[in-house]
CSV table of C-alpha atoms and ligand atoms in Angstrom, one decimal:
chain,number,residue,atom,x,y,z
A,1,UNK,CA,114.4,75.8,69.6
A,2,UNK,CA,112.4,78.1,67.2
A,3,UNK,CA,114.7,80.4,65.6
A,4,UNK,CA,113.9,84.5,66.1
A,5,UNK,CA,112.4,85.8,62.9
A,6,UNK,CA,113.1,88.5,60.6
A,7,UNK,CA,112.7,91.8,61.6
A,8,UNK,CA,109.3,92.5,60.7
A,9,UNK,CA,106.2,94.6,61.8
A,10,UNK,CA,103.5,92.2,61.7
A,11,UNK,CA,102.8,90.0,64.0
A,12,UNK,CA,99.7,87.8,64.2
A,13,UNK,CA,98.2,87.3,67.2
A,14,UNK,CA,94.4,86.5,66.5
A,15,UNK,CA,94.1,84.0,69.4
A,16,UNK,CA,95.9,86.1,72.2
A,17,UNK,CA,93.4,89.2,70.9
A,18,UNK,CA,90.1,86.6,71.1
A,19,UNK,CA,91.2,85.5,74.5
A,20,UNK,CA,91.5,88.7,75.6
A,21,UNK,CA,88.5,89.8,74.6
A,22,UNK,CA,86.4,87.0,76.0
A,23,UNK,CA,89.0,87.6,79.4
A,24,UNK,CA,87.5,91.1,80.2
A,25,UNK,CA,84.1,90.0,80.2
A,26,UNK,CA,85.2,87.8,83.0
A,27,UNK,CA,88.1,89.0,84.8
A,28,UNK,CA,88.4,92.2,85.7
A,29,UNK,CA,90.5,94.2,83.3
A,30,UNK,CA,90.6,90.5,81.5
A,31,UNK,CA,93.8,89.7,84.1
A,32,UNK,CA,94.6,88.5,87.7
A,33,UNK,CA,97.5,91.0,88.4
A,34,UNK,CA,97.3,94.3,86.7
A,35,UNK,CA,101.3,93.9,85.5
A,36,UNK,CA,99.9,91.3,83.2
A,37,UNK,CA,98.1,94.2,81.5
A,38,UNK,CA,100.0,95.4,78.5
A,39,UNK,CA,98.1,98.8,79.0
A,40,UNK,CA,101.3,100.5,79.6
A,41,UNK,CA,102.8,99.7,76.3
A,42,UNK,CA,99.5,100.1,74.1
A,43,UNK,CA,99.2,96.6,73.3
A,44,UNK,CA,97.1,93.4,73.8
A,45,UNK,CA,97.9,90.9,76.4
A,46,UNK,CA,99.9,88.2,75.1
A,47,UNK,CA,98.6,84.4,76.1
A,48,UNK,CA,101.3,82.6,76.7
A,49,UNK,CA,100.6,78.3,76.1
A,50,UNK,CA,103.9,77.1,76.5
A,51,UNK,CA,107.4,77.5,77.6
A,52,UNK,CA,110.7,75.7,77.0
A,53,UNK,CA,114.3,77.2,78.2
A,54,UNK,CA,114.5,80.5,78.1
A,55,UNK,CA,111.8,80.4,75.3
A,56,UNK,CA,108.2,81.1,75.4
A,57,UNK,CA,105.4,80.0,72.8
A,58,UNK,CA,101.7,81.9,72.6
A,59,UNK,CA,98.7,80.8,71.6
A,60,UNK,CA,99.1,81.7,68.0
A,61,UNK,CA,102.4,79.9,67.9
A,62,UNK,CA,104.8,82.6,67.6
A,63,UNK,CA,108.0,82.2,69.9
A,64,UNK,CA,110.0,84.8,71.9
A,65,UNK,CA,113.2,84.8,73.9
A,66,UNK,CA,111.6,85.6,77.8
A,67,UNK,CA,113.6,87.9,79.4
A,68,UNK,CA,110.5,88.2,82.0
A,69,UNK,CA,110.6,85.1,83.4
A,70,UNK,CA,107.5,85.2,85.6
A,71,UNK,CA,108.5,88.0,87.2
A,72,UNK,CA,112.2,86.7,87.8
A,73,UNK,CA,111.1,83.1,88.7
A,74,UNK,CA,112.1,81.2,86.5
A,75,UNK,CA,115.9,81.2,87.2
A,76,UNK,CA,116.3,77.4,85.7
A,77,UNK,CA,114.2,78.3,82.3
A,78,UNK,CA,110.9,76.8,81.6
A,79,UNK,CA,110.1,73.6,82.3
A,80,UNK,CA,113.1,71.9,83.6
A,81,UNK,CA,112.6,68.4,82.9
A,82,UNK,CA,114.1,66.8,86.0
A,83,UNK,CA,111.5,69.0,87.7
A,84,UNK,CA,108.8,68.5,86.1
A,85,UNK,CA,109.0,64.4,86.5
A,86,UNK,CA,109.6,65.0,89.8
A,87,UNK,CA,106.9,67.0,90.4
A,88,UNK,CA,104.7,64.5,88.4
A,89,UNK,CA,105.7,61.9,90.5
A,90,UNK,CA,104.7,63.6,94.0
A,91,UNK,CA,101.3,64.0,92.4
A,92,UNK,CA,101.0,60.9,91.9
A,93,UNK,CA,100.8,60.7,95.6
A,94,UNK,CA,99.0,63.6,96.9
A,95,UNK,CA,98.7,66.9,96.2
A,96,UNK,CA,98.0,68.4,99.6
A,97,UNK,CA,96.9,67.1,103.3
A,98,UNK,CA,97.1,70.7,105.4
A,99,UNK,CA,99.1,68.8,107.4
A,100,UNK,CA,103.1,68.2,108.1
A,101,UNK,CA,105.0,67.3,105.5
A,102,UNK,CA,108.6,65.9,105.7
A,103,UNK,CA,109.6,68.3,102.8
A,104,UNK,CA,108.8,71.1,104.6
A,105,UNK,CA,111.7,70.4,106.7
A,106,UNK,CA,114.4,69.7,103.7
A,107,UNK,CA,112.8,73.1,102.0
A,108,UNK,CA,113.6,74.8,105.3
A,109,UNK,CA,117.4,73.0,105.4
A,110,UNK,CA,118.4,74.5,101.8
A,111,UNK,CA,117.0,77.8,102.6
A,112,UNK,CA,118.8,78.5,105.6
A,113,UNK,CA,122.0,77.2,103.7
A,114,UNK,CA,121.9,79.8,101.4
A,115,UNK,CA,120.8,82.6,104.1
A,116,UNK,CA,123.4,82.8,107.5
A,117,UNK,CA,120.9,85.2,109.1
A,118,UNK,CA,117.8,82.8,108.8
A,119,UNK,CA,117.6,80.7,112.2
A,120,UNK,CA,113.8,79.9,111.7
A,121,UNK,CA,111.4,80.7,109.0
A,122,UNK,CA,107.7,80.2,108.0
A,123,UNK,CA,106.5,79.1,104.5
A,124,UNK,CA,103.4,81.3,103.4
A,125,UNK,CA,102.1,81.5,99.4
A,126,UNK,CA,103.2,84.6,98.8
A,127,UNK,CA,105.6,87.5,98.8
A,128,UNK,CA,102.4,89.7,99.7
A,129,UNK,CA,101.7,87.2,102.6
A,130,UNK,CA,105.1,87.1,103.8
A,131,UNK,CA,105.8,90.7,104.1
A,132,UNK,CA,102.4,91.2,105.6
A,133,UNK,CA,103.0,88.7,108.6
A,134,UNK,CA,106.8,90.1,108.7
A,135,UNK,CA,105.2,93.6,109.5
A,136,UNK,CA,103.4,92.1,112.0
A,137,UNK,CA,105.9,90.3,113.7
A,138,UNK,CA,107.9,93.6,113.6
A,139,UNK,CA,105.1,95.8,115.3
A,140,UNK,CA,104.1,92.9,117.9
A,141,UNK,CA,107.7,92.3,119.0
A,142,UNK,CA,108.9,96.1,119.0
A,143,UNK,CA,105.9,97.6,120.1
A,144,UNK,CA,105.8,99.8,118.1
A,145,UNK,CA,103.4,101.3,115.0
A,146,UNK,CA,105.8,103.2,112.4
A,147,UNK,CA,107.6,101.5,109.7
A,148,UNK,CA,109.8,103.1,107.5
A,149,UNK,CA,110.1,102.4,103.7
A,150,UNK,CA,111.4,103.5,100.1
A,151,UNK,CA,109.8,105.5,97.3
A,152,UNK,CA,109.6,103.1,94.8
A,153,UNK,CA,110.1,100.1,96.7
A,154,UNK,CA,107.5,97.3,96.0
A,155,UNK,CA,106.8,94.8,99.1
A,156,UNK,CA,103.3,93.5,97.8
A,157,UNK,CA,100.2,95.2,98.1
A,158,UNK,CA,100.3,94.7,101.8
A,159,UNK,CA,98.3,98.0,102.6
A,160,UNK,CA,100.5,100.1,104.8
A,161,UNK,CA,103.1,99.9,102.2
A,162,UNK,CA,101.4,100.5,99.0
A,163,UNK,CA,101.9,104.5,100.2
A,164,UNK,CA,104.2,105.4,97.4
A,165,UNK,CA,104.4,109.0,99.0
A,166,UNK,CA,105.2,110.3,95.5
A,167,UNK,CA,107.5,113.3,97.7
A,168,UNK,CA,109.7,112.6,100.5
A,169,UNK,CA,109.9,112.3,104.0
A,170,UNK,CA,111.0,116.4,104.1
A,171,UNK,CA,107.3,117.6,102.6
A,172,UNK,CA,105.3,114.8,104.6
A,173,UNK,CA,106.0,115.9,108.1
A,174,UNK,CA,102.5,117.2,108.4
A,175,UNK,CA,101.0,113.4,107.4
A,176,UNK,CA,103.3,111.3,109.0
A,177,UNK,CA,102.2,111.8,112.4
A,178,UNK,CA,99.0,109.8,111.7
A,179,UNK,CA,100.0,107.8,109.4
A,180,UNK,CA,102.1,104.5,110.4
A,181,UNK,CA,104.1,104.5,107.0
A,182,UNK,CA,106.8,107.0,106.7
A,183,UNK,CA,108.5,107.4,103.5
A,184,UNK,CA,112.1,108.3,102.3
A,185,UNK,CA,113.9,108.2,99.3
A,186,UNK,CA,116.3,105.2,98.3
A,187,UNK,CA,119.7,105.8,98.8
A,188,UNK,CA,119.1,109.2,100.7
A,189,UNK,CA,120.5,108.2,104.2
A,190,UNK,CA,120.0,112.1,105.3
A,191,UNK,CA,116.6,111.1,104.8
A,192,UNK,CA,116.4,108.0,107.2
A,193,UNK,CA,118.5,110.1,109.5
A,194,UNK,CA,115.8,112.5,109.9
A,195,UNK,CA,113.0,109.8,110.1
A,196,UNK,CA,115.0,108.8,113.0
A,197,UNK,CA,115.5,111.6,114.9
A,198,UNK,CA,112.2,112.5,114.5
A,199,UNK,CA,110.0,109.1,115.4
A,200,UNK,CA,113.3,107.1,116.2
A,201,UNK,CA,111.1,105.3,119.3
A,202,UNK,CA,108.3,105.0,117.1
A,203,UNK,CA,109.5,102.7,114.3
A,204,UNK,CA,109.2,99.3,114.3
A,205,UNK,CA,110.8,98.5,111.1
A,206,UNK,CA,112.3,99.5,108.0
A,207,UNK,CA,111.9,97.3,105.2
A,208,UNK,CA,114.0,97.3,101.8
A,209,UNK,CA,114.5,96.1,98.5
A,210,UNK,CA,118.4,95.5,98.8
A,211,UNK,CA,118.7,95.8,95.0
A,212,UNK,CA,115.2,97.4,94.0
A,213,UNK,CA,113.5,95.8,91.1
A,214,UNK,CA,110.1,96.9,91.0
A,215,UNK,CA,110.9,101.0,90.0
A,216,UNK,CA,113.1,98.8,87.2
A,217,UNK,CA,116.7,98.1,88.4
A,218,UNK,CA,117.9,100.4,91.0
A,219,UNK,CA,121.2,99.3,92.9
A,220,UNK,CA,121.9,100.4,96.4
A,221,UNK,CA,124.8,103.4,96.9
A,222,UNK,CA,127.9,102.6,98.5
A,223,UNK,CA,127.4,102.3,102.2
A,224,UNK,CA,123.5,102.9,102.1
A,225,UNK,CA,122.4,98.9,103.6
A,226,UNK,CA,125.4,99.2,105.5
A,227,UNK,CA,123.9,102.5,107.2
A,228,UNK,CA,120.1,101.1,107.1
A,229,UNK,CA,121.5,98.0,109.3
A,230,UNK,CA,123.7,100.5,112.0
A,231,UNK,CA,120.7,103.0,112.5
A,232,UNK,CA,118.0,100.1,112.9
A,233,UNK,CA,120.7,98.6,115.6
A,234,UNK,CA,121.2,102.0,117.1
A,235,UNK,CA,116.7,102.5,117.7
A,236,UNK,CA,116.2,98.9,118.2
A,237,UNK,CA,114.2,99.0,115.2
A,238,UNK,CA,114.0,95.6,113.0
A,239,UNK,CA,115.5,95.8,109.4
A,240,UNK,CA,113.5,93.5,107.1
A,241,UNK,CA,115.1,92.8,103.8
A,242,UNK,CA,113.1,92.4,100.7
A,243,UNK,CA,115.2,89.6,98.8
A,244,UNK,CA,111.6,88.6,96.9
A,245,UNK,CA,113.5,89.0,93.8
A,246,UNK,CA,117.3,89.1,95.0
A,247,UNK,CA,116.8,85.8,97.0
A,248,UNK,CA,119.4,83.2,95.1
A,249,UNK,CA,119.0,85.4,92.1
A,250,UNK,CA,123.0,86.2,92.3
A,251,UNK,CA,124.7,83.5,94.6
A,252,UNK,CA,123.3,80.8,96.3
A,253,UNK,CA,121.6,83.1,98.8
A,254,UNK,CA,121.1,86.8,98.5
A,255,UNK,CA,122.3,90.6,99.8
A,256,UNK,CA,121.4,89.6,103.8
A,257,UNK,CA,124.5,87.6,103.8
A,258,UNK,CA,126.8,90.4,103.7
A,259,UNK,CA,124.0,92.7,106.1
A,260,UNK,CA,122.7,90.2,108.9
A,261,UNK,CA,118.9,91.5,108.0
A,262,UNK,CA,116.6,91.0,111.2
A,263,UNK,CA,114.2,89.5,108.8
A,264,UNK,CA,114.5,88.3,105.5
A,265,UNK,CA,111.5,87.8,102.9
A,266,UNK,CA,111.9,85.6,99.9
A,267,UNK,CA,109.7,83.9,97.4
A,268,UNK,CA,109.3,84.1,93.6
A,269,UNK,CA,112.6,81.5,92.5
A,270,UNK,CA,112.2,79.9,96.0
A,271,UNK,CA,109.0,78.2,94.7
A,272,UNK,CA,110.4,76.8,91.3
A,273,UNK,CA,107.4,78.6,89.9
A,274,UNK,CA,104.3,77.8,91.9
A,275,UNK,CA,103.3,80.0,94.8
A,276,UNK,CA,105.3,80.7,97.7
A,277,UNK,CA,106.3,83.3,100.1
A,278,UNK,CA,109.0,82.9,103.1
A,279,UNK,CA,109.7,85.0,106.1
A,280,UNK,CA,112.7,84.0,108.2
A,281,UNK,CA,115.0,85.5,110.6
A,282,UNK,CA,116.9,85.0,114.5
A,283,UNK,CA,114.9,83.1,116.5
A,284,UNK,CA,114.6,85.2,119.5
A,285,UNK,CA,112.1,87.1,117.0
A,286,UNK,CA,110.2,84.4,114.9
A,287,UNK,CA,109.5,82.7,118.2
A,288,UNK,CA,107.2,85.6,119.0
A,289,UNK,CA,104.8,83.8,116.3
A,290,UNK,CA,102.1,81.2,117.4
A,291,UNK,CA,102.1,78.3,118.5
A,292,UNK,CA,104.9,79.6,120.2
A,293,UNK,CA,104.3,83.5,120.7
A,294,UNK,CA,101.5,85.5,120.6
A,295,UNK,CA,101.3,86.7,117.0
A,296,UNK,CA,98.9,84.9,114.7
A,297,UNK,CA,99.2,83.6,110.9
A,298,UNK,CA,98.0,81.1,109.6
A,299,UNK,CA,97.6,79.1,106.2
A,300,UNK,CA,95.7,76.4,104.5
A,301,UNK,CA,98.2,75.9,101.8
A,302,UNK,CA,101.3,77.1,103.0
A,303,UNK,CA,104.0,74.4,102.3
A,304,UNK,CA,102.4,71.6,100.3
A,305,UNK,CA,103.9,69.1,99.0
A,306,UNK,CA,103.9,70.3,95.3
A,307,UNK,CA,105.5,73.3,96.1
A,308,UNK,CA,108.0,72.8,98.6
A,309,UNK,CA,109.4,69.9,96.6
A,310,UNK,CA,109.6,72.4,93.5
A,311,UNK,CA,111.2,74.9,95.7
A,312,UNK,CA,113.8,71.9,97.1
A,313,UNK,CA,114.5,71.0,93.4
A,314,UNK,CA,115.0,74.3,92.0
A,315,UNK,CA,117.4,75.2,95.1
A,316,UNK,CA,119.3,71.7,95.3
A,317,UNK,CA,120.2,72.8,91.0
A,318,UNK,CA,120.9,76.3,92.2
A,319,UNK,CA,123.3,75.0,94.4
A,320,UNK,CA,125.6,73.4,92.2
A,321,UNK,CA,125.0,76.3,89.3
A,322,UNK,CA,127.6,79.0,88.4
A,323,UNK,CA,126.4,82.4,88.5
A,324,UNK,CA,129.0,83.6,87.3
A,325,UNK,CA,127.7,82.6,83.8
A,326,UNK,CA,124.6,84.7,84.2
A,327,UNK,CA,126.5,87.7,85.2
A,328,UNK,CA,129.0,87.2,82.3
A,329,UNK,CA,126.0,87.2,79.9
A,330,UNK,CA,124.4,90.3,81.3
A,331,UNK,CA,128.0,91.7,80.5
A,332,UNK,CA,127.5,90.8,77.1
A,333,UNK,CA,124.6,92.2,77.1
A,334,UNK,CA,125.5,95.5,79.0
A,335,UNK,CA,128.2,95.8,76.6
A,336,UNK,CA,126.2,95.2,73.0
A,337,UNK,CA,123.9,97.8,74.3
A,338,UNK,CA,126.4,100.6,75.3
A,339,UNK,CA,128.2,100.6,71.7
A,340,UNK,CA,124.1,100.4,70.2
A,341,UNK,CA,123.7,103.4,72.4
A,342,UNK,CA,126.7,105.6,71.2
A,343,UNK,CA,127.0,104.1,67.7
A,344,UNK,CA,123.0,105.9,67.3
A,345,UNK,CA,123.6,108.5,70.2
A,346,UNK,CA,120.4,107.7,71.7
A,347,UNK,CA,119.4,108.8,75.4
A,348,UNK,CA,119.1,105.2,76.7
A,349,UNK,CA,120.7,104.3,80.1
A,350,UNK,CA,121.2,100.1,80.9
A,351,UNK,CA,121.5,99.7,84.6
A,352,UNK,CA,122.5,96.3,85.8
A,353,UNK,CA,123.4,94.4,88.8
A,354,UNK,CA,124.5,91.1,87.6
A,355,UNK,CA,121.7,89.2,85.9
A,356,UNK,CA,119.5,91.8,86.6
A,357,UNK,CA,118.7,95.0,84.2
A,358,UNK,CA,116.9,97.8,82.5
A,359,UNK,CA,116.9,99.8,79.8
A,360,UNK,CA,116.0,103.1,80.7
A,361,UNK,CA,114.6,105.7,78.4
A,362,UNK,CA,116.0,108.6,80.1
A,363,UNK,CA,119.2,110.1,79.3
A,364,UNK,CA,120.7,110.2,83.2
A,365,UNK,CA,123.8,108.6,83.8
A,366,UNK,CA,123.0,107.6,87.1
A,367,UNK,CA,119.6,106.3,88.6
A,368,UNK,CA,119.7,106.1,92.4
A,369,UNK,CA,116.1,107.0,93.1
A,370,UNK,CA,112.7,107.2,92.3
A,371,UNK,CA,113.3,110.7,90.8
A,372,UNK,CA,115.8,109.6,88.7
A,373,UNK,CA,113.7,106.5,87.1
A,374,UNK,CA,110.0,108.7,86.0
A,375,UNK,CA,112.4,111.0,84.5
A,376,UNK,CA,112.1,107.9,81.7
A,377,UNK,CA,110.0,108.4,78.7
A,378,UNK,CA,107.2,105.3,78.8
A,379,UNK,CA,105.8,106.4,74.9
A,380,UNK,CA,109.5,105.5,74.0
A,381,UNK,CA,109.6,102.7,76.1
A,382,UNK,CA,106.3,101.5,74.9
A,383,UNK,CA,107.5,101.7,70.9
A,384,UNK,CA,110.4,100.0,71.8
A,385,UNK,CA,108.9,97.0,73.7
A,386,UNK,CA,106.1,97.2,70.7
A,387,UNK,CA,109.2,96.7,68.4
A,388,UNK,CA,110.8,94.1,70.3
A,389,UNK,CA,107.8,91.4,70.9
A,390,UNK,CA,106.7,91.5,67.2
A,391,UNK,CA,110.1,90.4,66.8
A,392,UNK,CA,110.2,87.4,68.8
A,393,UNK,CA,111.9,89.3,72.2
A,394,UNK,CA,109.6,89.6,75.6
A,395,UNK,CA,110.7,92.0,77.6
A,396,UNK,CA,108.4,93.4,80.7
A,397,UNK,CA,105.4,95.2,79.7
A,398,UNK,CA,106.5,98.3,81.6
A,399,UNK,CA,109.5,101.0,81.7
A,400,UNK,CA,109.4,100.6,85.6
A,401,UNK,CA,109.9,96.6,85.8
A,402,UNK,CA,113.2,94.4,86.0
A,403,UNK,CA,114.7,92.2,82.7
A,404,UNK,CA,116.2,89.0,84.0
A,405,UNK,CA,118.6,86.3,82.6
A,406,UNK,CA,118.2,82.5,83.3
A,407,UNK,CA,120.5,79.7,83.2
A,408,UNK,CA,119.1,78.6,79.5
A,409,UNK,CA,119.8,82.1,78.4
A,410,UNK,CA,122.7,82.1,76.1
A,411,UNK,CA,125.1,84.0,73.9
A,412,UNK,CA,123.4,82.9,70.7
A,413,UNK,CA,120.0,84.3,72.1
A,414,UNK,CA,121.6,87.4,73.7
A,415,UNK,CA,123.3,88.2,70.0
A,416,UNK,CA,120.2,87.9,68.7
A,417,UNK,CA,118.5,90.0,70.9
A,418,UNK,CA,121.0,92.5,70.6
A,419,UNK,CA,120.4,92.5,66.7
A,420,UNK,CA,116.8,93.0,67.1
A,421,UNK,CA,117.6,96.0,69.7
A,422,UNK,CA,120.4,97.5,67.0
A,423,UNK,CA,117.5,97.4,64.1
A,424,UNK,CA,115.9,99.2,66.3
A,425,UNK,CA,117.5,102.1,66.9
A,426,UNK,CA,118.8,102.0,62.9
A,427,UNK,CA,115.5,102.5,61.8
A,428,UNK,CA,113.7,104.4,64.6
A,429,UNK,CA,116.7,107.0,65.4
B,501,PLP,C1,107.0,90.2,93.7
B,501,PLP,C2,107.4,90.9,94.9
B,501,PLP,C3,106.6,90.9,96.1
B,501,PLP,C4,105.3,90.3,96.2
B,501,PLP,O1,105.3,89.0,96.0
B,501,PLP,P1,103.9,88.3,95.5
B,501,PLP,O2,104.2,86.8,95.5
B,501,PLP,O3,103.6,88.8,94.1
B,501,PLP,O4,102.8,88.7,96.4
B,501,PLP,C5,107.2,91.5,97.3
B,501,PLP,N1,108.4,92.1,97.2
B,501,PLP,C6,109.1,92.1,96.1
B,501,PLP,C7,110.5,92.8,96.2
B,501,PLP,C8,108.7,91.6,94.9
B,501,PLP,O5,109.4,91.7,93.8
């Protein structure tokens, strides 16, 4: 593949500026998700053309190791070949009849393979989707309004949960009362504590990132998804896992095998890379959903063809992959980056769970919460991410977004990247 290039400061990218400026007058803010926009790192939008491995190619033809990975998606790399024939071959044949599908029921097979908890599920096209019918479920089988979530925590932009509280449950007490959302800080079990003795009979669900990606990487405290499962057992209250990102990100599975989640969400890798969501849990619950129960959702284009049998052949790989591999690069990585970070004392913290991680601007040496992570400095965030993509590295456009690994990932690309990160600091610190 293209080799990274020197360290340098230029970087040419007429096309990706062009397109962008013909984008805005078109689509609002010139994108179709606002992460796209490089706003928060004072850049333009890069178009991306192509993508091979664990390397991506932009318009103007320059290449960069993708340590984005649509979002975490792209666990096998870009454009897998076996895939992609595949894939070529089903359209061939038809690309959608809104109808039953036999590979709706294979796609259904693997997932509950990988997830113990899952004894029926329900294909949608989104995470957003997903989590939205979850709630749903949740309120219409408990009867109840409340549900209880993280600071921090990203579940789609599902309306009751975009609430990002900003404070805590302690200094909302006034709001809470009308509100159905209640908020509490990740990892802070005092917190849930006093949601539940408070509105205890009131909450239908609490819903969680097991390993939060979307404040950048946050890992769970010792016990805390072990408490979240005994407290929603204790109120009858259903615990919905996030597992969006987590879901066979680490094993062939996710978190909810260890917690016995009363629903579990999933999407991004599950789709191979086209759209997807998937809500699943015990039956006694996803029965309550129509044509069986009395809880609606529907979908033209949940589980077609195209994208259940992408979703089948990325999990039928998964299956027989390693992760080990990926967690012993993120060592690597982790490793390179903490003798960069003492060799040039710099206030940079790397938090990792397996192949998952940020670098931190911030100069804690934990992060458990929401607090912790906006303690980060986004202008030195921004120069660095500047730094890195004229240099051939994409990282997310963001200080508060997860770095991911894929299975075409490899030491000669993490070296690299690690010499592009050591320049770096050398020059800037
Ligand atoms: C990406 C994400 C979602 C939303 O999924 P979309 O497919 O973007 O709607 C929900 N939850 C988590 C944890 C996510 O990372």
């Amino acid at each position: 593949m293209n080799e990274t290039k020197q360290i340098k400061n230029e970087h040419q990218i007429n096309k990706s500026k062009e397109l962008y400026k013909e984008a805005i007058k078109h689509l609002v803010g010139g994108v179709n998700s606002p992460a796209r926009s490089f706003n928060k790192v004072n850049y333009d939008p890069i178009y991306f053309k192509e993508g091979y491995g664990a390397i991506v190619i932009d318009e103007d033809n320059n290449s960069y190791i993708d340590y984005v990975l649509a979002w975490g998606t792209m666990i096998l790399g870009h454009s897998n070949e076996y895939i992609v024939n595949e894939l070529k071959n089903q359209l061939n044949k038809g690309i959608h009849f809104g109808a039953c599908h036999y590979y709706e029921i294979e796609f259904a097979k693997l997932i509950k393979e990988g997830f113990r908890s899952i004894e029926k599920l329900r294909v949608v096209n989104s995470g957003t989707e997903a989590v939205l019918s979850a709630i749903r479920l949740a309120k219409n089988y408990t009867k109840r309004k409340k549900i209880l979530k993280f600071e921090g925590n990203y579940h789609g932009h599902v309306d009751s949960l975009l609430v990002k509280g900003g404070s805590s449950i302690l200094t909302q007490e006034l709001n809470i009362k009308e509100q159905e959302t209640i908020v509490c800080e990740y990892n802070n079990k005092e917190e849930v504590e006093l949601a539940f003795n408070k509105y205890g009979e009131e909450i239908a669900a609490v819903i969680v990132e097991p390993v939060a990606g979307n404040m950048g990487v946050v890992k769970p405290t010792n016990g805390f998804l072990k408490f979240l499962r005994e407290i929603t057992k204790k109120y009858q209250a259903i615990l919905i896992f996030d597992e969006v990102i987590t879901g066979f990100r680490f094993c062939f599975g996710g978190l909810s095998n260890e917690y016995d989640p009363d629903i579990i969400i999933l999407g991004k890798i599950v789709g191979g890379g086209l759209p997807i969501g998937v809500y699943g849990g015990k039956s006694y619950i996803m029965d309550e959903l129509a044509p069986l129960g009395q809880t609606f959702q529907a979908g033209t284009f949940s589980g077609n063809p195209i994208t259940m049998l992408s979703g089948i052949l990325t999990l039928n790989i998964l299956k027989s992959k390693n992760y080990s591999y990926l967690e012993e690069l993120g060592e690597i990585l982790e490793n390179g980056i903490k003798t960069i970070k003492s060799k040039y004392n710099v206030d940079i913290f790397f938090n990792r769970y397996k192949s998952m991680w940020t670098l931190f601007f911030n100069n804690s040496n934990e992060i458990r919460n929401y607090k912790d992570v906006i303690k980060s400095d986004t202008g030195k965030y921004a120069d660095f991410f500047r730094f890195l993509i004229k240099n051939g590295i994409y990282l997310p456009p963001s200080q508060f977004e997860a770095a991911f690994l894929s299975f075409e990932h490899n030491m000669s690309l993490v070296s690299k990247t690690l010499d592009i990160i050591e320049e770096y600091f050398k020059k800037y610190y």
